[in-house]
Coordinates of C-alpha atoms and ligand atoms in Angstrom, one line a residue:
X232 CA 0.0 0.0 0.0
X233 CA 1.6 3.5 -1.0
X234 CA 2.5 6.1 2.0
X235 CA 1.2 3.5 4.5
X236 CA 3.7 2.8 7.0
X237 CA 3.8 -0.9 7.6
X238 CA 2.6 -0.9 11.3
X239 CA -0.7 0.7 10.2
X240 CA -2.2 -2.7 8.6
X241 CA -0.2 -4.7 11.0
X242 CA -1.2 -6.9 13.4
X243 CA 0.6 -7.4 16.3
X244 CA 1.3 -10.5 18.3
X245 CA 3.0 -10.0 21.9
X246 CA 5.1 -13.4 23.3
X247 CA 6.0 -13.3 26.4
X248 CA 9.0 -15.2 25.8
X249 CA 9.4 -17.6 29.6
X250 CA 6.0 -19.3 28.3
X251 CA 6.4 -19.2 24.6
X252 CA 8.5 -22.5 24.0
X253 CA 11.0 -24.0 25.8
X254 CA 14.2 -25.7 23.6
X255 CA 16.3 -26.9 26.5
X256 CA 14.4 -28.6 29.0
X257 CA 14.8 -25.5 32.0
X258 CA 10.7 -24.8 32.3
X259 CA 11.1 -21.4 30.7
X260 CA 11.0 -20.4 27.4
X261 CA 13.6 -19.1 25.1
X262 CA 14.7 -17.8 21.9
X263 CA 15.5 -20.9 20.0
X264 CA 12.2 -21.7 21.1
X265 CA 10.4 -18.3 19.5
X266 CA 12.8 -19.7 16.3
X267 CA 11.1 -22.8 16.3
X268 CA 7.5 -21.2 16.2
X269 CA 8.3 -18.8 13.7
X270 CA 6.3 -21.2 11.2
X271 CA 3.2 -21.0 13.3
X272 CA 2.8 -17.5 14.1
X273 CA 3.5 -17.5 9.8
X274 CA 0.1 -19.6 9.6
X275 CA -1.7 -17.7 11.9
X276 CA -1.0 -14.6 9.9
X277 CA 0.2 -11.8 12.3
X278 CA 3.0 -9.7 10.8
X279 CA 5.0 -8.3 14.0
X280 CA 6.1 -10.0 17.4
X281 CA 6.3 -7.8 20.4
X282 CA 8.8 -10.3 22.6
X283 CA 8.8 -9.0 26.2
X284 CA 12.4 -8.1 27.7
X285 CA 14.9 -10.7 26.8
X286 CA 17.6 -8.6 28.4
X287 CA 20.3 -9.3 31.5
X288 CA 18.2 -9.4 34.4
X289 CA 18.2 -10.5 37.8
X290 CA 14.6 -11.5 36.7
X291 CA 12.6 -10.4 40.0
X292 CA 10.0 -8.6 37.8
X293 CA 10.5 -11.2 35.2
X294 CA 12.9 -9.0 33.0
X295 CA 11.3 -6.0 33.5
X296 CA 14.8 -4.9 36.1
X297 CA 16.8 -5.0 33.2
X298 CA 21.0 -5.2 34.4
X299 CA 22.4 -4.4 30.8
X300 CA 20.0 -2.9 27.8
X301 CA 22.4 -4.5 25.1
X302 CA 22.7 -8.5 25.8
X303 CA 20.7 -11.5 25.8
X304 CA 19.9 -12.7 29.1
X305 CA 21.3 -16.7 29.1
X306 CA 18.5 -17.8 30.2
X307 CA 17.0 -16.9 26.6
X308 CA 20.1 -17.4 24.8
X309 CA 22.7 -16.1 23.2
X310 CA 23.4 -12.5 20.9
X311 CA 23.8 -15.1 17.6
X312 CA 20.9 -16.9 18.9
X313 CA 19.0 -13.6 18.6
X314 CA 20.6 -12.2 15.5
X315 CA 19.2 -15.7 14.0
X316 CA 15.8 -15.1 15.4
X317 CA 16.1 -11.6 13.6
X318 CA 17.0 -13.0 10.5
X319 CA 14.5 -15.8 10.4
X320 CA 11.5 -13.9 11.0
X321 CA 12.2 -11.2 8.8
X322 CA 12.9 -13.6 6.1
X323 CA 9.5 -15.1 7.4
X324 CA 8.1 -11.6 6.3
X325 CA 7.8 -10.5 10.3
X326 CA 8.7 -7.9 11.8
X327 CA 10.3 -7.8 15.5
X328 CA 10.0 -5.7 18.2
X329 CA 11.7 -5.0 21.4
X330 CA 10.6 -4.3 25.0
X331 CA 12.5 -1.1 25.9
X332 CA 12.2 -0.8 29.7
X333 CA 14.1 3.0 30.4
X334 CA 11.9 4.1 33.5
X335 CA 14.0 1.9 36.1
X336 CA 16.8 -0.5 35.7
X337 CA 17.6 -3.4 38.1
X338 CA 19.7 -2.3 41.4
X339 CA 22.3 -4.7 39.8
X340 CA 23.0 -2.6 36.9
X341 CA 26.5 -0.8 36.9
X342 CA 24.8 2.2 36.7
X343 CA 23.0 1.8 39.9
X344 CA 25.8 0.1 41.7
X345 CA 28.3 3.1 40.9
X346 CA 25.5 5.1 41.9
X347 CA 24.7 4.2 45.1
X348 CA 28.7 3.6 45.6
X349 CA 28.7 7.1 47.5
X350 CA 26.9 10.7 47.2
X351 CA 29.8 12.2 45.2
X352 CA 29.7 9.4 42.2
X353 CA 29.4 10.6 38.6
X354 CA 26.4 8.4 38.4
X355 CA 24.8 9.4 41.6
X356 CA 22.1 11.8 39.8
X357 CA 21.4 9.0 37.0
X358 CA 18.9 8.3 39.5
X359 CA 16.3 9.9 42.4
X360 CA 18.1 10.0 45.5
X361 CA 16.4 12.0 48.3
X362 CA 17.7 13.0 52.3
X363 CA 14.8 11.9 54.4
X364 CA 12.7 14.0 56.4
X365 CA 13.4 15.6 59.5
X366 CA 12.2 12.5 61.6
X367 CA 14.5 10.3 59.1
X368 CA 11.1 9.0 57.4
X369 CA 10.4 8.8 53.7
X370 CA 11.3 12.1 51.8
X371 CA 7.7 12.4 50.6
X372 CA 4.6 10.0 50.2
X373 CA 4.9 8.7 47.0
X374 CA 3.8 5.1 46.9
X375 CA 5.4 1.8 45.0
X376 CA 2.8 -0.1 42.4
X377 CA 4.2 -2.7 44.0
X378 CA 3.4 -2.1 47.7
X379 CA 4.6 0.4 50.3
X380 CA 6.3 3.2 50.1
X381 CA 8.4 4.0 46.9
X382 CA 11.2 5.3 48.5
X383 CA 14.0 2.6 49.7
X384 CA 16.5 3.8 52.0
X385 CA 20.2 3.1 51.4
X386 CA 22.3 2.8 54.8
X387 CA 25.7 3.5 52.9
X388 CA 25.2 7.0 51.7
X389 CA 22.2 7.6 54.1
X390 CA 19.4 8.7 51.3
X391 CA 16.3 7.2 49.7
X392 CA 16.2 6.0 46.2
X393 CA 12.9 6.0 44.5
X394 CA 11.3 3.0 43.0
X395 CA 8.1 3.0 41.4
X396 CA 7.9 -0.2 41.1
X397 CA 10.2 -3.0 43.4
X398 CA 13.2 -1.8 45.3
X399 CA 15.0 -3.7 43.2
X400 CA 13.9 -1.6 40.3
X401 CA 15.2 2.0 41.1
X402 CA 13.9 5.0 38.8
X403 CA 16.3 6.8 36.2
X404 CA 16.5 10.2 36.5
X405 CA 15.3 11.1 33.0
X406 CA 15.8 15.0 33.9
X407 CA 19.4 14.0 33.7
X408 CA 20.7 14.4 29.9
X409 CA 23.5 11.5 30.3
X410 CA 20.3 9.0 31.1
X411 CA 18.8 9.8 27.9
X412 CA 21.3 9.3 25.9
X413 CA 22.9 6.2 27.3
X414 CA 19.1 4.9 26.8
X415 CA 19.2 6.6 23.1
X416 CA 22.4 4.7 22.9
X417 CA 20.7 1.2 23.5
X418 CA 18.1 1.7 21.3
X419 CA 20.7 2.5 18.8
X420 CA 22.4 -0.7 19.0
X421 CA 19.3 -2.6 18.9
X422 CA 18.2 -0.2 15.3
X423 CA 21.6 -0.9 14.5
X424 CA 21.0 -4.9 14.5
X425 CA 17.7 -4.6 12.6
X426 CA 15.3 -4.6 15.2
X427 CA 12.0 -2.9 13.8
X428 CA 11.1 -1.0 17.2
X429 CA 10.5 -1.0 20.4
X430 CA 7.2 -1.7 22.8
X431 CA 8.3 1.3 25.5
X432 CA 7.6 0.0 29.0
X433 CA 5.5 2.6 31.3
X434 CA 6.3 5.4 28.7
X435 CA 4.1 8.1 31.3
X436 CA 6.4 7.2 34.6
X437 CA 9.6 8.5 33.4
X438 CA 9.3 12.3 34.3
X439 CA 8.8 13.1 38.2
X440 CA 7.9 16.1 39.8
X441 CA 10.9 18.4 40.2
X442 CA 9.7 19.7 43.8
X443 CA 9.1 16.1 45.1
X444 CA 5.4 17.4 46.0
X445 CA 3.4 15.0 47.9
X446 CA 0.4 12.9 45.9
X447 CA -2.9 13.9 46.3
X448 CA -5.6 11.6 48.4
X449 CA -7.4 9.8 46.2
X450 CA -11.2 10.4 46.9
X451 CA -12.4 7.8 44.7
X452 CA -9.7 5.1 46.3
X453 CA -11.7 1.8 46.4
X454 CA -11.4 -0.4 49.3
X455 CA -9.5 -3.8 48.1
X456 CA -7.6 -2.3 44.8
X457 CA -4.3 -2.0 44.9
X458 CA -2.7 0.2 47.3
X459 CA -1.0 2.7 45.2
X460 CA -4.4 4.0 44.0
X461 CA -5.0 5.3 47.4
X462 CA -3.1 8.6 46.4
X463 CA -3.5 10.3 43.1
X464 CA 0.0 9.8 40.6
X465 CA -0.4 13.7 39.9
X466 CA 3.4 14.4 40.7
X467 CA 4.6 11.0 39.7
X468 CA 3.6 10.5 36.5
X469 CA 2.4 12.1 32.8
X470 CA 4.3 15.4 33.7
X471 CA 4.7 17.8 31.2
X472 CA 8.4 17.7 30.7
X473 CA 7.5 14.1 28.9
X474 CA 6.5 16.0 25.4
X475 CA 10.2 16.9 25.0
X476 CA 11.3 13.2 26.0
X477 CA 8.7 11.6 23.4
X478 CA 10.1 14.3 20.5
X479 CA 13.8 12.8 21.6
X480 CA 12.5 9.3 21.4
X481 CA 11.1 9.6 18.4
X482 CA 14.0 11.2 16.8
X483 CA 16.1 8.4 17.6
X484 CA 13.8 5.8 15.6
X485 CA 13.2 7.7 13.0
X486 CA 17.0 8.2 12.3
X487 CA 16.8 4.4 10.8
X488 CA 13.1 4.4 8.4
X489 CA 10.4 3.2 9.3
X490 CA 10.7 1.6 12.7
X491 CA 7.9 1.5 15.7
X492 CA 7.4 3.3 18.5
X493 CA 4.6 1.8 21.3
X494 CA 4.1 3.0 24.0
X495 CA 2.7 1.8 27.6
X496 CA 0.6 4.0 29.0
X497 CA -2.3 3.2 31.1
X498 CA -3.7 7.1 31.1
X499 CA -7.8 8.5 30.5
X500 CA -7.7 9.0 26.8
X501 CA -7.6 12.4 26.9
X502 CA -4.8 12.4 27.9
X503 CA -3.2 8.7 26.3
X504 CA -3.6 10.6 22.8
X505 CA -1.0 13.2 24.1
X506 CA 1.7 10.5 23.6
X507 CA 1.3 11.1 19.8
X508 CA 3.5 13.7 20.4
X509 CA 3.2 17.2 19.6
X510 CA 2.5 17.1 15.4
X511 CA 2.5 13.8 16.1
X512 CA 6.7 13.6 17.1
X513 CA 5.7 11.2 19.7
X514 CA 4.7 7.3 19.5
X515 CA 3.2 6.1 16.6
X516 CA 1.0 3.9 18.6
X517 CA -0.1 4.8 22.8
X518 CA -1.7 1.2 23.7
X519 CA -4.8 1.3 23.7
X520 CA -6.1 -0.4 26.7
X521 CA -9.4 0.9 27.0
X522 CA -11.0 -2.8 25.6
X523 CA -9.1 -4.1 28.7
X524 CA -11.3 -3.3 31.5
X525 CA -14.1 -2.5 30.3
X526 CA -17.1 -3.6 31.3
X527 CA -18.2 -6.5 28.3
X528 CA -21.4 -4.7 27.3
X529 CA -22.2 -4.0 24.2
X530 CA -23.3 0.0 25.1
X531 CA -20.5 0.6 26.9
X532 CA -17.9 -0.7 24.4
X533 CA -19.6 0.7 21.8
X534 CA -19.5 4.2 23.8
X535 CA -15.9 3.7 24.5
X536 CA -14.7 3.0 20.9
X537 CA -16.5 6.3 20.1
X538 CA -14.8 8.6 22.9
X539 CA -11.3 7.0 21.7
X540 CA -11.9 7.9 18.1
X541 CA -13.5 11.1 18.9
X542 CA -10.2 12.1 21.0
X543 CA -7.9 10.8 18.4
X544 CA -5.6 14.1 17.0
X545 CA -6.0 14.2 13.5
X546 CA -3.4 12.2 11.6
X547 CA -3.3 9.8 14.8
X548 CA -3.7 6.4 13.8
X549 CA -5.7 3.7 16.3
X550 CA -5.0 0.6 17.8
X551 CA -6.4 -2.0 20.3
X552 CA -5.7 -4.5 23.1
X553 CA -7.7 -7.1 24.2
X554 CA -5.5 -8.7 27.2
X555 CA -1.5 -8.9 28.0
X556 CA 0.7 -10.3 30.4
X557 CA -0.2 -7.9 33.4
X558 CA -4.2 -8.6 32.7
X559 CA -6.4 -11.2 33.1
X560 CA -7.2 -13.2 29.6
X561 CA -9.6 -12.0 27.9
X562 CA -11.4 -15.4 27.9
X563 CA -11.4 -15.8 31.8
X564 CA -13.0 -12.3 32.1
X565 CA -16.0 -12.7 29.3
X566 CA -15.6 -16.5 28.9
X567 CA -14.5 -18.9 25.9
X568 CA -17.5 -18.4 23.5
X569 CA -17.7 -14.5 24.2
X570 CA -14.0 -14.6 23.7
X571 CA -14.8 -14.8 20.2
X572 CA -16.8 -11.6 20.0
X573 CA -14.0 -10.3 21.1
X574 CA -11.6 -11.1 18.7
X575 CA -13.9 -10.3 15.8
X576 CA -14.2 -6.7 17.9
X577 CA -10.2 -6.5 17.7
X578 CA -9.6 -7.5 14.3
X579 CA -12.3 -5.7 12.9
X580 CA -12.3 -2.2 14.5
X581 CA -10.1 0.8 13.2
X582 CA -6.6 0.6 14.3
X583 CA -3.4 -1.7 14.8
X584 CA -4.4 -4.9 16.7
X585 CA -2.3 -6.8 19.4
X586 CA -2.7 -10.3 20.3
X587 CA -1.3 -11.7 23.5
X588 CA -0.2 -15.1 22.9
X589 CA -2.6 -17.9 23.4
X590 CA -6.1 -15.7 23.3
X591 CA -5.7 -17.0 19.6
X592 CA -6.7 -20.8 21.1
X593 CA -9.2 -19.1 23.7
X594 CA -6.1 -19.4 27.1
X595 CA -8.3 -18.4 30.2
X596 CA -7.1 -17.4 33.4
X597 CA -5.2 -20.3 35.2
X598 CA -5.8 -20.1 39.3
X599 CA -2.5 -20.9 40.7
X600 CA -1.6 -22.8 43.5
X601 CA -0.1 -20.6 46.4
X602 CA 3.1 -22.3 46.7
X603 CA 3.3 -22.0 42.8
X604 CA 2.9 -17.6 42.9
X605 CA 6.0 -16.4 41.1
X606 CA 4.2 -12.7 40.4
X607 CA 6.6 -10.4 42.6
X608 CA 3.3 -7.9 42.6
X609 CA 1.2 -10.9 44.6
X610 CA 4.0 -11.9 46.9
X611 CA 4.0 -8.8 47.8
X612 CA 0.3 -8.1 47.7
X613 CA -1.2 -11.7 49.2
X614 CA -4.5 -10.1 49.9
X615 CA -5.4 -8.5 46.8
X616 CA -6.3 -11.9 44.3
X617 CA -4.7 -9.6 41.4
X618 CA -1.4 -11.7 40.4
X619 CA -0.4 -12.4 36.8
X620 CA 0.5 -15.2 37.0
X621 CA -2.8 -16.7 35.5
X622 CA -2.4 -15.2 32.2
X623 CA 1.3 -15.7 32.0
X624 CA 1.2 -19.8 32.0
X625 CA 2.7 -21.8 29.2
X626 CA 1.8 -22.0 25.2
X627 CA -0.5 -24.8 25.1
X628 CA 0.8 -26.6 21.6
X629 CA -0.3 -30.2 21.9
X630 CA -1.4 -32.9 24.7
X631 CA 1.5 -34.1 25.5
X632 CA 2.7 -34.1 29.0
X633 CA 4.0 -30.5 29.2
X634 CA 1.5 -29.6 26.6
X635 CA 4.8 -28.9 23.9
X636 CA 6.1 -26.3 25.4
X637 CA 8.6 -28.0 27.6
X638 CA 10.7 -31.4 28.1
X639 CA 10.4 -30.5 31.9
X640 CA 8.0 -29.3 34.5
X641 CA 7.4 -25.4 33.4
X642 CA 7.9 -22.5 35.5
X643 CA 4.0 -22.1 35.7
X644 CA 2.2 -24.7 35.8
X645 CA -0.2 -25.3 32.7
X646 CA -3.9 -24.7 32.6
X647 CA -6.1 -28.0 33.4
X648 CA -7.9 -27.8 30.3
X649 CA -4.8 -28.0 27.9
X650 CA -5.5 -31.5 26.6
X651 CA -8.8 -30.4 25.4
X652 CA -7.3 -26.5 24.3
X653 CA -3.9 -26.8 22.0
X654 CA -2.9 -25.5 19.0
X655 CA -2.7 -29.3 17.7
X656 CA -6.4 -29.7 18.4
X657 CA -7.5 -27.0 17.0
X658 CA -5.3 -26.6 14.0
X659 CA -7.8 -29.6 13.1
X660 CA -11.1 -28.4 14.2
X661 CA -12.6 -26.5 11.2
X662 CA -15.0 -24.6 14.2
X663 CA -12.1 -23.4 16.8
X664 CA -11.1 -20.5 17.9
X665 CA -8.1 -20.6 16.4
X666 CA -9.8 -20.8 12.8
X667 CA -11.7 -17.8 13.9
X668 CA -8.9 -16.0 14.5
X669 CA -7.2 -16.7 11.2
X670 CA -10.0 -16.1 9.0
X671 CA -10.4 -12.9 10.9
X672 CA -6.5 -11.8 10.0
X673 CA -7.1 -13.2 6.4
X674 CA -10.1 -11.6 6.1
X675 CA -8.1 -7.4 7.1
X676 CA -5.5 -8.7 4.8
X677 CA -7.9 -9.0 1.8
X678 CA -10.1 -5.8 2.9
X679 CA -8.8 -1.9 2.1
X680 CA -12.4 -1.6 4.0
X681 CA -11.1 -3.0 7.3
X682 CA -7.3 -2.1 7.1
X683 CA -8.3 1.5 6.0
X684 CA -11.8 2.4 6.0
X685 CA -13.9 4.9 8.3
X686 CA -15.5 3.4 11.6
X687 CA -19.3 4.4 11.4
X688 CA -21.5 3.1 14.3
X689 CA -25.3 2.2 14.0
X690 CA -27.3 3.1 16.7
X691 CA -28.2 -0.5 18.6
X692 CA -29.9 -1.6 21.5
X693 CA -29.5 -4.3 24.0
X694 CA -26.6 -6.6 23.1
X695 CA -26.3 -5.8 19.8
X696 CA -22.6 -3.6 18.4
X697 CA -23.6 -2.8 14.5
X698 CA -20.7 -0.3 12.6
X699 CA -19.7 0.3 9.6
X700 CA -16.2 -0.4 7.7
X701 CA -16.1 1.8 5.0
X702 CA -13.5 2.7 2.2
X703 CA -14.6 4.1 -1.3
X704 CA -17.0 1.2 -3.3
X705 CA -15.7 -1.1 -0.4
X706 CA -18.5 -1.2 2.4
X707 CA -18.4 -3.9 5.6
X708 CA -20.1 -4.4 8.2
X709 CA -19.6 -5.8 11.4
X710 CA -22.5 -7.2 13.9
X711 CA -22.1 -8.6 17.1
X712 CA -24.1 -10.4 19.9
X713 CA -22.9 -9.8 23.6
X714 CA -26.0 -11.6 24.6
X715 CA -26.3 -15.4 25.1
X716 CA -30.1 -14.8 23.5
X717 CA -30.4 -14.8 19.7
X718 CA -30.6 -11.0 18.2
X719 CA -32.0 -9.2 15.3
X720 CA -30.1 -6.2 13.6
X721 CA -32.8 -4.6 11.0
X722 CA -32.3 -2.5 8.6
X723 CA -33.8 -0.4 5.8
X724 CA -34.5 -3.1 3.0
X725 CA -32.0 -1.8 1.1
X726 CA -29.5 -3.8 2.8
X727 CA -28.2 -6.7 0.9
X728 CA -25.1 -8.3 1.2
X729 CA -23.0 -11.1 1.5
X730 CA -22.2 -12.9 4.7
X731 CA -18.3 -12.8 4.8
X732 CA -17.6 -14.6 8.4
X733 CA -19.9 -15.7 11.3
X734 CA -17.8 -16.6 15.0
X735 CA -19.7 -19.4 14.4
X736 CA -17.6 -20.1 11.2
X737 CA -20.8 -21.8 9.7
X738 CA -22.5 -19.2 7.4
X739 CA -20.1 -18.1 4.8
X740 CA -21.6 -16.7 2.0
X741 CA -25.2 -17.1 3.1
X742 CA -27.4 -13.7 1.4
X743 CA -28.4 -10.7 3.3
X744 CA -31.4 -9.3 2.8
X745 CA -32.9 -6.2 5.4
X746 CA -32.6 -7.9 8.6
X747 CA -29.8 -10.1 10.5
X748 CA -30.3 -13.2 13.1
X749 CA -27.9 -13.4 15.2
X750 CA -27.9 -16.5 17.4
X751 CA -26.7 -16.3 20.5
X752 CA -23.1 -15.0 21.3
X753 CA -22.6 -14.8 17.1
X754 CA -20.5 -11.9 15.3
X755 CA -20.8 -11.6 11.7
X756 CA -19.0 -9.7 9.4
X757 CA -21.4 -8.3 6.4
X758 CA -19.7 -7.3 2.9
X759 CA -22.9 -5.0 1.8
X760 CA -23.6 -4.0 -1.3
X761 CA -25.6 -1.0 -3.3
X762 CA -26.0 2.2 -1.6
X763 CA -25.6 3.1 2.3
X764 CA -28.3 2.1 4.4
X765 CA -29.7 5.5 6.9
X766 CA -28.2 5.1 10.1
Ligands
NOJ980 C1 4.9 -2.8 32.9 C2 5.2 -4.2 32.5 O1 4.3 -4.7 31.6 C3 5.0 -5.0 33.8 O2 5.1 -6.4 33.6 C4 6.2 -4.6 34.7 O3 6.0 -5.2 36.0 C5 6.1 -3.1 35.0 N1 5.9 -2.4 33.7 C6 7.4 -2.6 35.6 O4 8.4 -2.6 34.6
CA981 CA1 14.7 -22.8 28.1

């Protein structure tokens, strides 16, 4: 397609590489393993993999505390294993992206241990370090997502380091020009291999207030969430110094072509679309994660992908997320049959989509055992029933002991229902989930109407989503049951059409003529033809 960047008819699959596919009999998943799979994710017909960090880590948030931004933790490999996996998948036609992590490092890094080495270090203000207060307490009350305060003293040079997330996760100081650029630096090297961008982890943390002012109370706090919530992140996070920093970022990238920016933000999404950037200079996609939460009605989703396109800037391209690996699967919250609704809502509406790995074969949320918690967020949090665990558990490929993924017991243990849910199984049964979700892809691919075309809602009522997909002669559209009762869409008898897809994958090609029966918890996609029906 001419002056479309390649990201804006992509779809994007996110592997979070310990539960991908294990090569070496450890329980965790690695690169040779993500090598190995390349023909799969080929077949399922996504065009970009988002790999969560693979970096030097310490691993107590699971990569996320990264100890050096250019190597390959062993654990996943080797640098040759990942300059293969590179090759590979871009010979494969896909595209690969990194999880940039520059908000915190681990405390292991050599940046942090020369920092905290003594007050007078030349790395000492690469990060926050605060006196206390009078009384010796915490210099202010900022609060960890992670539980507790987020200030961590340090008896050696007698200060607090700030940690938004564990203590053994201390914040950059992103004020501090030498930070930006030994970050710019990694993402260089990364560019530099071939990588084609970066997934930017918790993009709206990385500027803090310059006066240290204490959070606000939140008055909406509710009782049982997690604790952080209990103050408002007004000082902490989305200042306004971050316009500058996205321009920066942005600059970097777009040294090398055309190369992704994403960017983790979990803001309202009035203020989410500021992360475009001023003229656009910032991400090319915010994550959208209003689809992630949400209530599963079809009013309020249908309100909600209305408010996001009406606060979009112009020139601002869309995107969705049904579920990733901080989130509960999309099939434990709305179960396995609505589950499919839900893919024919991400693959159909306006925008890039991103699929976490195994929602394509309907994964639900795994309980896990409390002697099996690894979540560093629940062991810290016992009480609050919100670990990630449950949608971080192993690929389910086949029925074989360790469902394919491993030789060995895995680091999580695997759903109950794996024998009955697996790629194998499904890769055979004309009706999965799995076929749903490649017909869906196949189906963008083939359409300028859904990669391109204008979003137009029909008003609705009860379960029923109707819109339209619409780009020149090319007209879709898309119908969908959040009810378990059977539904009717009418329209003006001009409507006629083709049925291109049902979730049911039964009705292919049937004719449309006025009016739509749905049956119960069915999507359909509608190619329509003559004139526009009245809204
Ligand atoms: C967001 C990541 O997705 C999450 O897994 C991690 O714990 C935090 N950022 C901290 O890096
Ligand atoms: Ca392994």
């Amino acid at each position: 397609m001419p002056d479309v960047p390649w990201w804006n008819s992509a779809v994007i699959y996110e592997i979070y590489p310990r539960s991908f596919q294990d090569t070496n009999a450890d329980g965790v998943g690695d690169l040779r393993g993500i090598i190995a799979r390349l023909p799969y994710l080929v077949e399922l017909g996504v065009d970009a993999i988002w790999i969560c960090p693979i970096f030097p880590s310490p691993m107590a948030d699971f990569g996320y505390d990264v100890a050096n931004y250019i190597g390959i933790d062993p654990l996943f490999g080797t640098l040759p294993d990942f300059d293969v996996l590179l090759a590979e998948a871009h010979r494969s036609g896909l595209k690969v992206l990194l999880d940039l992590v520059p908000n915190h490092t681990s405390d292991r890094h050599p940046w942090f241990v020369q920092s905290r080495s003594s007050r007078d270090n030349a790395k000492r203000d690469w990060y926050l370090w605060r006196d206390g207060g009078a009384d010796g307490a915490e210099p202010n009350n900022w609060l960890s997502q992670f539980g507790g305060s987020a200030w961590e003293f340090d008896p050696h040079t007698a200060q607090y380091y700030y940690h938004a997330f564990l203590k053994q996760q201390p914040d950059l100081n992103w004020r501090n020009p030498q930070v930006r650029h030994a970050i710019y630096d990694a993402m260089r090297f990364w560019l530099q291999r071939g990588v084609d961008g970066f997934r930017v982890d918790v993009l709206w943390h990385l500027i803090k207030d310059d006066q240290f002012r204490d959070n606000p109370v939140n008055p909406g706090f509710a009782v049982g969430g997690p604790p952080h919530e209990a103050l408002l992140p007004l000082y902490t996070t989305d200042r306004p110094e971050m316009a500058e920093v996205l321009a920066q970022m942005r600059d970097v990238v777009d040294q090398f072509g055309e190369r992704l920016l994403i960017g983790e933000i979990y803001l309202p999404v009035e203020r989410l679309v500021a992360y475009y950037g001023r003229d656009l200079r910032g991400v090319h996609l915010p994550f959208n994660f209003s689809l992630l939460g949400a209530p599963w009605h079809a009013g309020t989703i249908g309100k909600l992908i209305q408010e996001y396109e009406a606060a979009l800037p112009k020139g601002g391209w869309p995107n969705w997320v049904l579920g990733n690996h901080d989130r509960p699967r999309i099939a434990g919250r709305v179960g396995r049959k609505q589950a499919r609704i839900a893919a024919m809502l991400l693959l159909t509406l306006r925008g890039t989509p991103t699929i976490y790995f195994g929602d394509e074969i309907g994964m639900t949320q795994v309980p896990i055992p409390p002697d099996r918690v690894r979540d560093p967020f629940q062991k810290n949090l016992p009480g609050i029933k919100m670990g990630r665990d449950g949608s971080r558990t192993p690929m389910q490929w086949d029925d074989s002991r360790y469902a394919g993924f491993s030789e060995a017991e895995p680091w999580l243990p695997l759903a109950d229902d794996f024998r009955q849910y697996n790629v194998a199984k499904q890769r055979s049964d004309p009706t999965s989930i799995y076929q749903l979700y490649r017909q869906l892809i196949a189906l963008r691919r083939s359409r300028s109407a859904l990669l391109r075309g204008s979003y137009r809602p029909i008003h609705a009522d009860g379960d029923l989503l109707l819109f339209f997909r619409e780009q020149g002669p090319e007209r879709l559209l898309v119908a969908l049951n959040f009810g378990t009762g059977a539904a009717v869409a009418k329209f003006p008898d001009e409507l006629v059409g083709t049925l291109l897809l049902s979730s049911h994958l039964d009705r292919q090609g049937e004719d449309v003529r006025g009016t739509i029966k749905l049956r119960s918890e069915e999507g359909v996609v509608i190619e329509v033809a003559g004139k526009t029906p009245m809204r």
